[in-house]
Short mmCIF file of C-alpha atoms in Angstrom, two decimals:
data_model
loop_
_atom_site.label_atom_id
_atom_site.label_comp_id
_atom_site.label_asym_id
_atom_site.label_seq_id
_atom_site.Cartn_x
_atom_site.Cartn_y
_atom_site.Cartn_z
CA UNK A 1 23.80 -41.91 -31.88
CA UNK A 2 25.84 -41.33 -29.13
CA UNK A 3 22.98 -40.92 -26.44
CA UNK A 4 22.89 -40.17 -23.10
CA UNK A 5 25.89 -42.73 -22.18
CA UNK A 6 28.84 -40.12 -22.42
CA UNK A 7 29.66 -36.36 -21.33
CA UNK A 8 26.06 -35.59 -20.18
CA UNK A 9 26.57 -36.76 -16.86
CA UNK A 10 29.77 -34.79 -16.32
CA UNK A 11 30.10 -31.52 -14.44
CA UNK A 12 29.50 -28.73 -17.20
CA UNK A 13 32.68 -26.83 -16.86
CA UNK A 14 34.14 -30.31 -17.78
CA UNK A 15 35.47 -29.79 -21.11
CA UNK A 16 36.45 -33.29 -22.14
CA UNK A 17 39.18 -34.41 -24.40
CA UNK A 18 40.09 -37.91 -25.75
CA UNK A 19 43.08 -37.74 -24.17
CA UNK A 20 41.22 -37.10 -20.56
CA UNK A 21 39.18 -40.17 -21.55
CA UNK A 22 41.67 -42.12 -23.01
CA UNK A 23 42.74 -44.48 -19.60
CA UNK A 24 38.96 -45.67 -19.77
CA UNK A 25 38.69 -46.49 -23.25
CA UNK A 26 42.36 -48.33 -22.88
CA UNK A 27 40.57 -51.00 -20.85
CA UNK A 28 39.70 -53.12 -23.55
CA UNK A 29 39.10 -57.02 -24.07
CA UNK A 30 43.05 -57.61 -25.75
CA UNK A 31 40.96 -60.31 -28.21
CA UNK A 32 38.54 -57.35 -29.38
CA UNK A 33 42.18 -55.20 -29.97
CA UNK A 34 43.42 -57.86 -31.71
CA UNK A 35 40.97 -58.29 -34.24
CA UNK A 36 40.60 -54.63 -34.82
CA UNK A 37 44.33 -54.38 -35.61
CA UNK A 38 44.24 -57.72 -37.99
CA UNK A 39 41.05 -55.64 -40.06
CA UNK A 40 43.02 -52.26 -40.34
CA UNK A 41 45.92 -54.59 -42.01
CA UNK A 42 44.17 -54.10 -45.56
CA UNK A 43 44.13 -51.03 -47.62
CA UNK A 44 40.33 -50.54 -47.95
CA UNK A 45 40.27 -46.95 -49.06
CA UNK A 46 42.74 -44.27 -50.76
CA UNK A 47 42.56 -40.71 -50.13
CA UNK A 48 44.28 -37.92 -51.96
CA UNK A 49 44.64 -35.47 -49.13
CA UNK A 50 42.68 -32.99 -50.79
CA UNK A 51 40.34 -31.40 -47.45
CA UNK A 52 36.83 -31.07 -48.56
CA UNK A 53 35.49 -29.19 -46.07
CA UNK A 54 36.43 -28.22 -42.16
CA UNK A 55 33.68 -30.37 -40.27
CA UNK A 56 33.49 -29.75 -36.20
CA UNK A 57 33.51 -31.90 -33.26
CA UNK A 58 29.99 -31.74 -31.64
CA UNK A 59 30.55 -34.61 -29.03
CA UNK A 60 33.13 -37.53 -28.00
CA UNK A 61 33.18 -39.79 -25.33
CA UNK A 62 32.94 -43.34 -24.45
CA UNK A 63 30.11 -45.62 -26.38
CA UNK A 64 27.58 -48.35 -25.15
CA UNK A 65 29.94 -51.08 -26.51
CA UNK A 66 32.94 -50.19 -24.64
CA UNK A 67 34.65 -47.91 -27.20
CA UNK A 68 34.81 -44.22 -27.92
CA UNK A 69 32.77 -42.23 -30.34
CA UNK A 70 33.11 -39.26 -32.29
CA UNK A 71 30.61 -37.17 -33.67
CA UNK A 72 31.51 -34.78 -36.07
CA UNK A 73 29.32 -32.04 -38.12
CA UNK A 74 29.69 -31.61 -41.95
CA UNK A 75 28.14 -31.33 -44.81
CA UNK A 76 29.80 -32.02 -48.11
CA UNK A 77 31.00 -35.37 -46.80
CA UNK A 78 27.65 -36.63 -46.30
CA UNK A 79 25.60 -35.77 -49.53
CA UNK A 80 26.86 -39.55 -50.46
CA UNK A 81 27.47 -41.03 -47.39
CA UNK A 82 26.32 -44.50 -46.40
CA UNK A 83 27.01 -46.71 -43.63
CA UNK A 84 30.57 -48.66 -43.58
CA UNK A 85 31.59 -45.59 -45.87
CA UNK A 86 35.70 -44.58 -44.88
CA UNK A 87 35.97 -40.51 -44.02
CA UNK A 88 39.43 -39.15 -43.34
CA UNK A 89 39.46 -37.19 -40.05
CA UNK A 90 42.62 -35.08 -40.12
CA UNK A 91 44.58 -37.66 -42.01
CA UNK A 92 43.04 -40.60 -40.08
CA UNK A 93 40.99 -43.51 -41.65
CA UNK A 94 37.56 -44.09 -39.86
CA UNK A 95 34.34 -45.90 -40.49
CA UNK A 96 31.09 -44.29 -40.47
CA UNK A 97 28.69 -46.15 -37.95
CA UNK A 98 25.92 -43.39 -37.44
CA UNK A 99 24.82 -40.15 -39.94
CA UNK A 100 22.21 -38.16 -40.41
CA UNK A 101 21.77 -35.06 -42.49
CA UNK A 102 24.15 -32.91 -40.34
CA UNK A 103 26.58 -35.05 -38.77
CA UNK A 104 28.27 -38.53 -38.57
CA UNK A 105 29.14 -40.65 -35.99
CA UNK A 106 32.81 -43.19 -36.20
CA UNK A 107 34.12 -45.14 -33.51
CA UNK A 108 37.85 -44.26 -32.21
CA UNK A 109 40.09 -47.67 -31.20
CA UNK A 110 43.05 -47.45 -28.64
CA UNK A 111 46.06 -47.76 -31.20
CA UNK A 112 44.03 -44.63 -32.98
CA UNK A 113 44.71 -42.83 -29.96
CA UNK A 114 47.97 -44.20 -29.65
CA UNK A 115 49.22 -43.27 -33.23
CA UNK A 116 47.30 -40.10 -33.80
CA UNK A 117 46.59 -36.66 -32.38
CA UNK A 118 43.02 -37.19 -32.01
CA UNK A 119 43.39 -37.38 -28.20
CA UNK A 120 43.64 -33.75 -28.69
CA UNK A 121 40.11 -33.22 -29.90
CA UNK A 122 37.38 -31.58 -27.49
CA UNK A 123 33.86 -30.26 -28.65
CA UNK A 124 34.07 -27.52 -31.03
CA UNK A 125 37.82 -28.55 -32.53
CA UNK A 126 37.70 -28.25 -36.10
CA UNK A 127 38.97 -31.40 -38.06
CA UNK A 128 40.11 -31.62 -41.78
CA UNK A 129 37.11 -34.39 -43.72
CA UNK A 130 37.89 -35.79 -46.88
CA UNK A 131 35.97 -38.86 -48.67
CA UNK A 132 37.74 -41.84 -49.54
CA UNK A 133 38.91 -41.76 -53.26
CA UNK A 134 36.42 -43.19 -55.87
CA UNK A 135 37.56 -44.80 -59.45
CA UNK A 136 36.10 -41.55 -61.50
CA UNK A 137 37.74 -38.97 -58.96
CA UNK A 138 40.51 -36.96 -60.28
CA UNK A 139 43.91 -37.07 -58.13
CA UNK A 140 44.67 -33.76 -57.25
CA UNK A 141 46.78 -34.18 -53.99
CA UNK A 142 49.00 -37.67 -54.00
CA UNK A 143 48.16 -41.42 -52.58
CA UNK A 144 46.97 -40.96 -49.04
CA UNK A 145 46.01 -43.96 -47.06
CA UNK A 146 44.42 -42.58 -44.27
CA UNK A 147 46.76 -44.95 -42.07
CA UNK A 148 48.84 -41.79 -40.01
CA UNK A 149 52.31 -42.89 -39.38
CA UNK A 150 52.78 -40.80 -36.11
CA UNK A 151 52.92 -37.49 -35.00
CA UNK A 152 55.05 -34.45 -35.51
CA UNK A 153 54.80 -31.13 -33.26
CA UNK A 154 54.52 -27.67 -34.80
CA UNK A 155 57.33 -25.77 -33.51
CA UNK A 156 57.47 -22.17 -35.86
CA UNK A 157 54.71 -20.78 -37.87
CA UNK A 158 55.75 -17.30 -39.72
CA UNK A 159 54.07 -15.19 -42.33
CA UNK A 160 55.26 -14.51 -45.14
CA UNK A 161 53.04 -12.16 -47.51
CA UNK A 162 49.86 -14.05 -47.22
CA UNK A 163 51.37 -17.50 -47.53
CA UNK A 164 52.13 -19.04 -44.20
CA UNK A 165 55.47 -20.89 -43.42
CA UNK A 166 54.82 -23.74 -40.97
CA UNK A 167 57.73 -26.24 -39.50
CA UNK A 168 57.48 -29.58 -37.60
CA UNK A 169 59.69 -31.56 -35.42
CA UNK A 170 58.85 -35.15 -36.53
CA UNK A 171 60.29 -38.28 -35.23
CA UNK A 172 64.20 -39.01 -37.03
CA UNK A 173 62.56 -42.57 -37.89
CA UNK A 174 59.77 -40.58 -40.40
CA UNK A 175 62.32 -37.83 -41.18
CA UNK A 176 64.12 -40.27 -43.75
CA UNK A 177 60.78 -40.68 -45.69
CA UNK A 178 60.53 -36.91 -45.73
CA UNK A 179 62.49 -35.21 -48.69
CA UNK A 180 62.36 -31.56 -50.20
CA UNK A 181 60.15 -30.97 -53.10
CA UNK A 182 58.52 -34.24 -52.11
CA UNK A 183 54.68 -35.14 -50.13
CA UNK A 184 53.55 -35.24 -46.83
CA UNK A 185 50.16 -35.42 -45.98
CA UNK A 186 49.61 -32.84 -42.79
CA UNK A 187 46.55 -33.71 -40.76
CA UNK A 188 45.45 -35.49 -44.19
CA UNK A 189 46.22 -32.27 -46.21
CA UNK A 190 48.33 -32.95 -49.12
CA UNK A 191 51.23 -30.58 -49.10
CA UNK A 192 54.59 -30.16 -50.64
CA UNK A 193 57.87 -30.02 -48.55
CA UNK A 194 60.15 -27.66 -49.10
CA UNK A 195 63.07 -27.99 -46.53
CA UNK A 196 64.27 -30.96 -44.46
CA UNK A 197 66.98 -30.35 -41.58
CA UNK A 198 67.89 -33.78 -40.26
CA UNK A 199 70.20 -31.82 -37.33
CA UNK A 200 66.72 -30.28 -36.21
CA UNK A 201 64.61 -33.18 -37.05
CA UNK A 202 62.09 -30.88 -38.90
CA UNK A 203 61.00 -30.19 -42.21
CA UNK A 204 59.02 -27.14 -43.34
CA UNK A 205 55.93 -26.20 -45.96
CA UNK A 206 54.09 -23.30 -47.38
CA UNK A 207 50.69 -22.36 -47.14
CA UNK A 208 49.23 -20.09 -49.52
CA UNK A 209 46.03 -18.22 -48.68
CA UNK A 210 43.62 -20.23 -50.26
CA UNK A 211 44.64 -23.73 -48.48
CA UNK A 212 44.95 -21.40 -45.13
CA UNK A 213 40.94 -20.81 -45.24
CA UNK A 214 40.01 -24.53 -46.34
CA UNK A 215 42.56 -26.61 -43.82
CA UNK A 216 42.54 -26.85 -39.82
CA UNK A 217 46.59 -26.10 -39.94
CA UNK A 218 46.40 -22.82 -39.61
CA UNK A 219 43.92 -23.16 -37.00
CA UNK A 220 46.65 -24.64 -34.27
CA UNK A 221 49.64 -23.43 -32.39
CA UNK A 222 53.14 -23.71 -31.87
CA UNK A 223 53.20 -27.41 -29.55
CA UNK A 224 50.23 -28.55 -30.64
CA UNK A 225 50.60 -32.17 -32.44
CA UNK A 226 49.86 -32.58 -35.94
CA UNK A 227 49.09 -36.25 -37.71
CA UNK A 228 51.44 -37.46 -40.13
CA UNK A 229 51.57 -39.58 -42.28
CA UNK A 230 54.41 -40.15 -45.24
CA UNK A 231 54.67 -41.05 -48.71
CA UNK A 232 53.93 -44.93 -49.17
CA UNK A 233 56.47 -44.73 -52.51
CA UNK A 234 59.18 -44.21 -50.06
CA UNK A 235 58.51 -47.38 -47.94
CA UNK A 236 58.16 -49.18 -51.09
CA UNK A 237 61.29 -48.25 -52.00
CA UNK A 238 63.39 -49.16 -48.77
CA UNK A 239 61.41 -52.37 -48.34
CA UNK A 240 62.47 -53.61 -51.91
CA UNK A 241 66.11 -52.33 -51.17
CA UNK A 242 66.49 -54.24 -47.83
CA UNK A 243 64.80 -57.64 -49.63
CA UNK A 244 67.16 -57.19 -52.13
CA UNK A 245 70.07 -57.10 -50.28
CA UNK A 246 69.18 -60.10 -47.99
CA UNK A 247 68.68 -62.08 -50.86
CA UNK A 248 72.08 -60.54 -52.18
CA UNK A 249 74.35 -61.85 -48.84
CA UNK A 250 76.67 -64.61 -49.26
CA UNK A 251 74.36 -66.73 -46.94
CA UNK A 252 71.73 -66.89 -48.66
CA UNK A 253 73.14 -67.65 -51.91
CA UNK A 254 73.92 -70.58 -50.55
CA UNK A 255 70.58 -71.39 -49.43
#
């Protein structure tokens, strides 16, 4: 547990965010950040991006040991939970280090901040949870590694019906992994693209009613930042073609 180390001691019409804590939490030992970053380097857990239930923020701020903590209430997530266990908070990877019946406790590093919109988060923000993926589970969204590629920024959201149209300006360099009729996983929601406009830099999705009520998208607002993260296949893909073709030059034939 978090204890009485964090956001007690603050004024109460402090409403903190990770982002208004983040400076603190940035002044780490660079050997602790660099073994951090060398243990992320393995994929220890899949997801499918398939939300099982909206948990909530109850608290957040920096930890006895020098990092940042988030606890987060839920329910379904924790009926198998154990210690060590992986739980995908809006897209992102993170260990469990605390639970009890009602709530779980994971610790936040600096290049989590960095990468991810969780700097948004304050007490009471509702956050997409998913389990990581287990051998007998059926695959209902796509490959999700819980490893969030950047961020995009919701810039439209328009009803259509009861489905709801949502578009996101995303970074050019994550665009060319986006393609229409193909996955992104949204704040670690599984969802199918259905237009990409490389002069905009955005690509769009549907919501239909159903995915509305079980996902924290609908939840945000135009300019708020969303996690992304894109479909590993198409890295795959570019990293064989660019091997391929440096083995392929006239140089290294030679060689």
């Amino acid at each position: 547990m978090m204890g009485t180390h964090s956001l007690n001691l603050l004024p109460k019409s402090f409403r903190p965010t990770l982002a208004s804590l983040r400076p603190n939490l940035l002044r780490f030992d660079s050997t602790k950040l660099t073994s951090c970053r060398r243990q992320n380097l393995g994929i220890r857990s899949v997801f499918t991006g398939i939300v099982e239930e909206m948990g909530h923020v109850k608290d957040l701020g920096l930890a006895d040991h020098g990092g940042f903590d988030l606890k987060i209430g839920a329910r379904v997530v924790l009926e198998d939970v154990k210690l060590g266990d992986s739980i995908a908070v809006n897209g992102t990877c993170l260990t469990v280090t605390d639970f009890d019946t009602e709530e779980f406790t994971v610790g936040l590093a600096p290049e989590t901040l960095r990468k991810t919109s969780l700097e948004e988060l304050e007490r009471g923000s509702l956050v997409n949870l998913e389990r990581a993926l287990q051998p007998v589970s059926r695959m209902g969204g796509h490959v999700v590694q819980g490893h969030v590629d950047g961020t995009g920024v919701i810039v439209s959201m328009e009803a259509e019906g009861d489905s709801l149209w949502v578009k996101v300006k995303a970074d050019k360099a994550l665009l060319k992994y986006i393609v229409p009729k193909g996955f992104v996983a949204v704040d670690g929601t599984s969802l199918t693209v259905v237009d990409v406009s490389d002069q905009e830099s955005c690509f769009n999705f549907m919501l239909v009613a159903y995915t509305q009520q079980n996902v924290v998208i609908p939840t945000k607002i135009v300019g708020q930042k969303v996690n992304l993260e894109v479909d590993i296949m198409g890295k795959y893909v570019e990293r064989l073609l660019l091997t391929t073709s440096a083995y392929n030059t006239p140089q290294a034939k030679k060689g």
